[in-house]
Each structure stands twice: as structure tokens, then as C-alpha cells.
Amino acid sequence: MDNIAVHMRISGVTVSDDDVNSRRAAAISLATSWGREKSVSKIISRAEDVAKCLGGDGNPSPSLGGEIQGAVQKKSSSFLSAERPLEIGVCAGMAMVSIFGAKPGNLGWSISDVYATALWSALSYQPVLEAERRENLRREVLESARERVATSAEKARKRVDVPDPVAVDITIGEGNAPANNVNEAIAGTIEALRRNAALDREELDFLWWAQLSRSRLLKRQLSAVAEPLRIVTAGIEGAKMLRRLPCEVHREIVLRSLEENVQLDLSEMIAAIGEDRAVLGAAFVDGYVADHPTVFPLLHALATGEVNGPGATLKRHISEWGERALLEAGFARMMTQGAGRL
């Protein structure tokens, strides 16, 4: 929220103290209400709306504009989103930054994590804006989302100390009926062992897959296929091994065979993948990827062959496409299955 006064200058109109205070209050209120959302689909849809509002022409969707207008009018009754559409993006962006500031849990799958992952994926696919002030806002939200995901993914993989069982109490009640607290005494120990075992299993599965260096989707050695297909396939298959969102070491392993790292736009990437596109995209034809192409642009293109949207024309290094494949596929998996515990 510290930069909200700076970002308010995006609109190009004179900004008063009351303007800044009312928008700050609206952003705080939105962060609180959005942070209570439990539906993953609604979280992703809202993140898409915010991403579109921060990029492109800056015009918000009717639903987002109406929601933020209502929040601002609690302190500034004359505010209309139609007259100041760019300020909708300011309020929405600052609300998201506030949400990302929540303390990460140890599962890596809180409401804040879902918002952050969706926004990181959507915003990082967008072209850079020519308007410097708008780009500064978009970049702040993007970097805040990226940092939140990275921090959360690392924390979610920390092993916990296994506590000793607490003392067991056995009592004899009326009628000589015994009672004990065995379950409570060992619950903390068992839970810590389960968590650590799940993380150990994830690590072993991922490293074994990496060691084999063979694609189970393409049914051939990854070294035998061209680099664009190899790297994107590694990202998608590597994500299947993960029980949490990917972190830096997973990206490094996915990109370990990178050599030329040429730049391709989405059309060129799909052409380079060729007839294997259908195999890679088969798992994403329906469901969250089909419903949210802004958040899953690469997987959506693999599933449908469509290469629409302004971000599709940007040339990106193959390493970025591989990182995106890992992020999108890992996110899609967790949206379907949640954080794996066992």
C-alpha cells in the first residue's frame, strides 16, 4: 500500500489526500473480502480480471469495475469507475499486493498462494506497457506475486522436527471402563512423520524421473528430441512429480539439458512441437486450463492449437517456455488435486 499515492498519478488528474485515502481504504477492504474466498475457480477468475485490468488498455471488466466502485464509494461517494477506469487497476493491484503479504503456510496452497500464482502466470505473459506509470504498477504486482510464490514454494518443502510423543494417561472410569489419550499423545509425531515422508517421496520421484531422462508422454528419450519439444515436455512431466508448487531447483533440473536457448513466439513454439502437441495437451483439453486461458496460455495452446492474445507474438527464450510449462502444469495439477500430503 505504500506506493498507492504514486500509482494514483496514473490517471493523469489532480490527486487529493482524500482521493488517496479513499482508494487505500477500498484496497484494504477488497484485500480482506477477496482473502476470504474459498472457491478456486472464483479466485482464478478474479485474478484474470485483475491481470487484464493491469495490462492492455486498462479497462476493467464490468464485474471488477462495479465491485471496486462500490468499495471506493464507501469513502468517496462521487467516484465512478467509468470516469476513472485506471484507478480500478490501482485499487485492484494494491489489494493483491496486500493479500500477498500474508504469512505463508507450510502447505504452499493458501488463498494468497492461489492468487499469487495465477497473477504471476498471467502478468508475466503480458507484453510490457509503453505507459511508464502503468507499467510500474503492473511490474510491482508481478514481482510481488512472483516473490510470494517463490517464498511459499520453498517454505512448503521444509522438513519439520518430529516431536516426541507426549505422556500417555490411562484412567479407569465408572464400571472399570478404561480411557486413554493415546491418539492425542502421538498425533503430533505422526503428522510430522507423514509430512516429512511426503516431501521425501516427492523429492525421490522427481530425481528418479530426472535421472531416467525419458519422456513417459512421448515414450522416448528426451535427448532424442529437439530442444523446444524437450524442454516444454520436461516442464510438463516434471510438474506431475510435484506435490507443491515448483521452486528454483525444479526449474534448474527441467532446464539442465538446455543448449541453444533460441527465442520463439507461441506460434513458432507450437510449430516446433509439431504433431506431439496433441499428446502434450491431451490432459488439458477440459477443466481449469480450458476455462482460464489467460492464466494457462501455453497449456491452452497445446490443448487447442490456438495462439491468440497479445502475449502470443512476443519472442521468448526456450528456457522461459520451459519454466512456464513447469509453472502452468504444476498449478493446474494443484488446482485439481490440492497440496499433496501423503
GROMACS .gro file of N, CA, C and O in nm, residues 29 69-77:
model
   40
   29SER      N    1  -1.013  -0.294   0.212
   29SER     CA    2  -1.140  -0.365   0.222
   29SER      C    3  -1.149  -0.479   0.122
   29SER      O    4  -1.194  -0.590   0.154
   69GLN      N    5  -1.581  -0.001  -0.753
   69GLN     CA    6  -1.656   0.125  -0.741
   69GLN      C    7  -1.734   0.128  -0.610
   69GLN      O    8  -1.734   0.227  -0.537
   70GLY      N    9  -1.798   0.017  -0.577
   70GLY     CA   10  -1.873   0.010  -0.452
   70GLY      C   11  -1.784   0.026  -0.331
   70GLY      O   12  -1.821   0.092  -0.232
   71ALA      N   13  -1.663  -0.032  -0.337
   71ALA     CA   14  -1.571  -0.020  -0.225
   71ALA      C   15  -1.520   0.123  -0.209
   71ALA      O   16  -1.509   0.174  -0.098
   72VAL      N   17  -1.491   0.192  -0.319
   72VAL     CA   18  -1.442   0.330  -0.312
   72VAL      C   19  -1.552   0.424  -0.265
   72VAL      O   20  -1.526   0.518  -0.188
   73GLN      N   21  -1.674   0.400  -0.308
   73GLN     CA   22  -1.784   0.490  -0.274
   73GLN      C   23  -1.817   0.491  -0.124
   73GLN      O   24  -1.888   0.580  -0.078
   74LYS      N   25  -1.766   0.395  -0.049
   74LYS     CA   26  -1.787   0.398   0.095
   74LYS      C   27  -1.718   0.519   0.158
   74LYS      O   28  -1.759   0.566   0.264
   75LYS      N   29  -1.610   0.567   0.093
   75LYS     CA   30  -1.537   0.683   0.143
   75LYS      C   31  -1.545   0.802   0.047
   75LYS      O   32  -1.520   0.916   0.088
   76SER      N   33  -1.578   0.774  -0.078
   76SER     CA   34  -1.584   0.880  -0.179
   76SER      C   35  -1.707   0.854  -0.266
   76SER      O   36  -1.699   0.786  -0.369
   77SER      N   37  -1.820   0.907  -0.224
   77SER     CA   38  -1.948   0.873  -0.285
   77SER      C   39  -1.961   0.918  -0.430
   77SER      O   40  -2.044   0.865  -0.504
   0.00000   0.00000   0.00000
